Amino acid sequence: LVLDVEQLGMSEVDQKKFDDVIHRPHGIFLVTGPTGSGKTTTLYTALTRIFTPKLKIITVEDPVEYQLQGICQIQVNPKRGLNFAEGLRSIVRQDPDVIMVGEIRDKETAEIAIRAALTGHLVFSTLHTNSAAGAIPRLTDMGVDPFLVSSSVNGILAQRLVRKICKQCRQEHEPTSEEKVLAKWQHIDDVKSYRGAGCEKCGGTGYRGRVGVFEFIVVTDEIRQIILEKPSASRIAKSAKVTTFREDGWEKVKKGISTIEEVLRVSEED
């Protein structure tokens, strides 16, 4: 299991934002993305990064994907009536410093998590949204009061996974017309492009391993004000000057970490 922000694929700018948000004394940090996009790994990374023996950290998960040392992890059990909302309620009664909720699926779980964040707990959780900015309308669409969202959310990280070019057989190649068009869009004159030729190590695919591409929003006072107006995701993204998946992915293409095809696969540009 990767529990290192650099290995996750975060840029230095995003690493600083990540460290800032996860070390706050209270509030909510949300990681969003589709199933299988590495959200749990990112949250486990956050928990291990802030862990000290003095901190009381409790998680409620479905399922517990990996045992973390020194952290109390509870698995939901719907058959016994232990869903996320009930699990979260029982955790809050134990007065931990940090709470991780595997996923916010409904208004009830969202409101308990927000109340915990507003009463001095640091809360980490995930949502299924396509973008970082989309997390805010998702919460208000669930019926959560915009004031509560505005008061509690500190940061939102959206992520996708792209395949990494195999280091063993990576080679520079002539950029495709598509890559040249994208380079122009990014105001880059000299575009370098890489591919994996395919070898034994990567089973002939040219790819080996995966890395994240990210969108990160740190909720500033200005964005808190905007949230009160129940804005669209695009308005939040614009105000936050978000680096999109495509822009973050493009950096990975330039460094020869991944390919343009992979980045285009995960980034539906608005």
Coordinates of C-alpha atoms in Angstrom, one line a residue, residues 27-200:
G27 CA -13.2 20.7 10.0
I28 CA -13.8 18.3 7.1
F29 CA -11.5 17.1 4.4
L30 CA -13.2 15.4 1.5
V31 CA -11.7 13.1 -1.2
T32 CA -13.9 12.6 -4.2
G33 CA -13.9 10.4 -7.3
P34 CA -15.4 7.3 -8.8
T35 CA -15.0 3.8 -7.3
G36 CA -11.5 2.5 -7.7
S37 CA -9.8 5.9 -8.0
G38 CA -7.6 5.5 -4.9
K39 CA -9.7 7.6 -2.4
T40 CA -9.2 5.2 0.5
T41 CA -5.4 5.0 -0.1
T42 CA -5.3 8.9 0.0
L43 CA -7.2 9.0 3.3
Y44 CA -5.0 6.3 4.8
T45 CA -2.0 8.4 3.7
A46 CA -3.5 11.4 5.5
L47 CA -4.2 9.4 8.7
T48 CA -0.6 7.9 8.8
R49 CA 0.8 11.4 8.1
I50 CA -0.9 13.0 11.1
F51 CA -0.6 10.0 13.4
T52 CA 1.0 10.5 16.8
P53 CA 0.3 8.2 19.9
K54 CA -1.4 11.2 21.5
L55 CA -4.0 11.5 18.8
K56 CA -7.2 9.4 19.2
I57 CA -8.1 8.4 15.6
I58 CA -11.2 6.2 14.8
T59 CA -12.5 5.1 11.4
V60 CA -15.8 3.6 10.2
E61 CA -15.3 1.9 6.9
D62 CA -17.0 -0.4 4.4
P63 CA -14.9 -2.6 4.4
V64 CA -11.7 -2.0 6.4
E65 CA -9.3 -2.3 3.4
Y66 CA -6.0 -2.2 5.3
Q67 CA -5.1 -2.4 9.0
L68 CA -3.4 0.8 10.2
Q69 CA -1.2 0.6 13.3
G70 CA -2.4 2.6 16.4
I71 CA -5.7 3.5 14.8
C72 CA -9.1 2.1 15.8
Q73 CA -11.0 0.8 12.7
I74 CA -14.6 -0.2 12.7
Q75 CA -16.3 -2.0 9.8
V76 CA -19.9 -1.2 9.0
N77 CA -22.4 -4.1 9.2
P78 CA -25.8 -3.2 7.7
K79 CA -27.3 -6.6 8.8
R80 CA -26.7 -5.6 12.4
G81 CA -27.9 -2.1 11.8
L82 CA -24.4 -0.6 11.8
N83 CA -24.4 1.7 8.8
F84 CA -22.2 4.7 8.3
A85 CA -24.6 7.0 10.2
E86 CA -24.9 4.7 13.2
G87 CA -21.1 3.9 13.2
L88 CA -20.4 7.6 13.1
R89 CA -22.8 8.3 16.0
S90 CA -21.1 5.8 18.2
I91 CA -17.6 7.1 17.3
V92 CA -18.5 10.7 18.2
R93 CA -19.6 9.5 21.6
Q94 CA -16.1 8.3 22.2
D95 CA -14.8 11.8 21.6
P96 CA -11.9 11.1 19.2
D97 CA -9.6 13.8 17.8
V98 CA -9.8 12.5 14.2
I99 CA -12.6 10.6 12.5
M100 CA -12.5 9.0 9.1
V101 CA -15.9 8.0 7.6
G102 CA -15.5 5.7 4.6
E103 CA -18.1 7.5 2.5
I104 CA -20.8 10.1 2.9
R105 CA -23.8 8.5 1.2
D106 CA -26.8 10.4 2.6
K107 CA -27.9 13.5 4.4
E108 CA -27.9 11.8 7.8
T109 CA -24.2 10.8 7.6
A110 CA -23.3 14.2 6.1
E111 CA -25.0 16.1 9.0
I112 CA -23.4 13.9 11.7
A113 CA -20.0 14.4 10.1
I114 CA -20.5 18.2 9.8
R115 CA -21.7 18.4 13.5
A116 CA -18.6 16.5 14.5
A117 CA -16.4 18.9 12.5
L118 CA -18.1 21.9 14.0
T119 CA -17.6 20.6 17.6
G120 CA -13.8 20.4 17.4
H121 CA -13.2 17.1 15.5
L122 CA -11.1 16.7 12.3
V123 CA -13.2 14.6 9.9
F124 CA -12.0 12.9 6.7
S125 CA -14.4 11.3 4.3
T126 CA -15.2 10.5 0.6
L127 CA -17.9 11.4 -1.9
H128 CA -18.7 10.2 -5.3
T129 CA -18.5 13.3 -7.5
N130 CA -16.7 14.0 -10.8
S131 CA -14.8 17.0 -9.7
A132 CA -13.5 18.7 -6.6
A133 CA -16.0 21.6 -7.0
G134 CA -18.9 19.2 -7.5
A135 CA -18.6 18.1 -3.9
I136 CA -20.3 21.3 -2.6
P137 CA -23.5 21.0 -4.8
R138 CA -23.6 17.3 -3.9
L139 CA -23.8 18.0 -0.2
T140 CA -26.4 20.8 -0.6
D141 CA -28.4 18.5 -3.0
M142 CA -28.5 15.9 -0.3
G143 CA -30.4 18.6 1.8
V144 CA -27.5 19.8 3.9
D145 CA -27.8 23.5 4.8
P146 CA -25.3 25.6 2.8
F147 CA -24.3 27.4 6.0
L148 CA -23.2 24.1 7.6
V149 CA -21.2 23.1 4.5
S150 CA -19.6 26.6 4.3
S151 CA -18.7 26.5 8.0
S152 CA -17.2 23.0 8.1
V153 CA -15.4 22.0 4.8
N154 CA -11.7 22.9 4.7
G155 CA -10.6 21.2 1.6
I156 CA -11.7 18.9 -1.3
L157 CA -9.4 16.7 -3.3
A158 CA -10.7 15.0 -6.4
Q159 CA -8.7 12.2 -8.0
R160 CA -8.4 9.7 -10.8
L161 CA -5.8 7.1 -11.5
V162 CA -3.7 6.9 -14.7
R163 CA -1.4 4.1 -15.8
K164 CA 2.3 4.9 -15.5
I165 CA 4.7 4.3 -18.5
C166 CA 6.9 1.3 -17.8
K167 CA 10.4 2.6 -16.8
Q168 CA 12.1 -0.4 -18.3
C169 CA 10.9 0.2 -21.9
R170 CA 10.1 3.9 -21.9
Q171 CA 11.3 5.8 -25.0
E172 CA 10.8 9.3 -26.5
H173 CA 8.6 9.3 -29.6
E174 CA 7.3 11.9 -32.1
P175 CA 4.3 13.7 -30.6
T176 CA 1.0 12.9 -32.2
S177 CA -1.1 15.7 -33.8
E178 CA -3.4 15.5 -30.7
E179 CA -0.4 16.1 -28.4
K180 CA 0.7 19.0 -30.5
V181 CA -2.7 20.6 -30.3
L182 CA -2.8 20.1 -26.5
A183 CA 0.7 21.5 -26.2
K184 CA -0.4 24.6 -28.1
W185 CA -3.4 24.9 -25.7
Q186 CA -0.9 24.8 -22.8
H187 CA 1.4 27.4 -24.5
I188 CA 4.2 25.0 -24.8
D189 CA 6.5 25.1 -27.8
D190 CA 8.8 22.1 -27.2
V191 CA 6.6 19.1 -26.4
K192 CA 8.3 15.8 -25.5
S193 CA 6.3 12.7 -25.6
Y194 CA 7.1 9.2 -24.2
R195 CA 5.7 5.7 -24.7
G196 CA 6.4 2.3 -23.4
A197 CA 7.6 0.0 -26.2
G198 CA 6.4 -3.1 -24.3
C199 CA 8.7 -5.5 -22.5
E200 CA 8.7 -8.6 -20.2

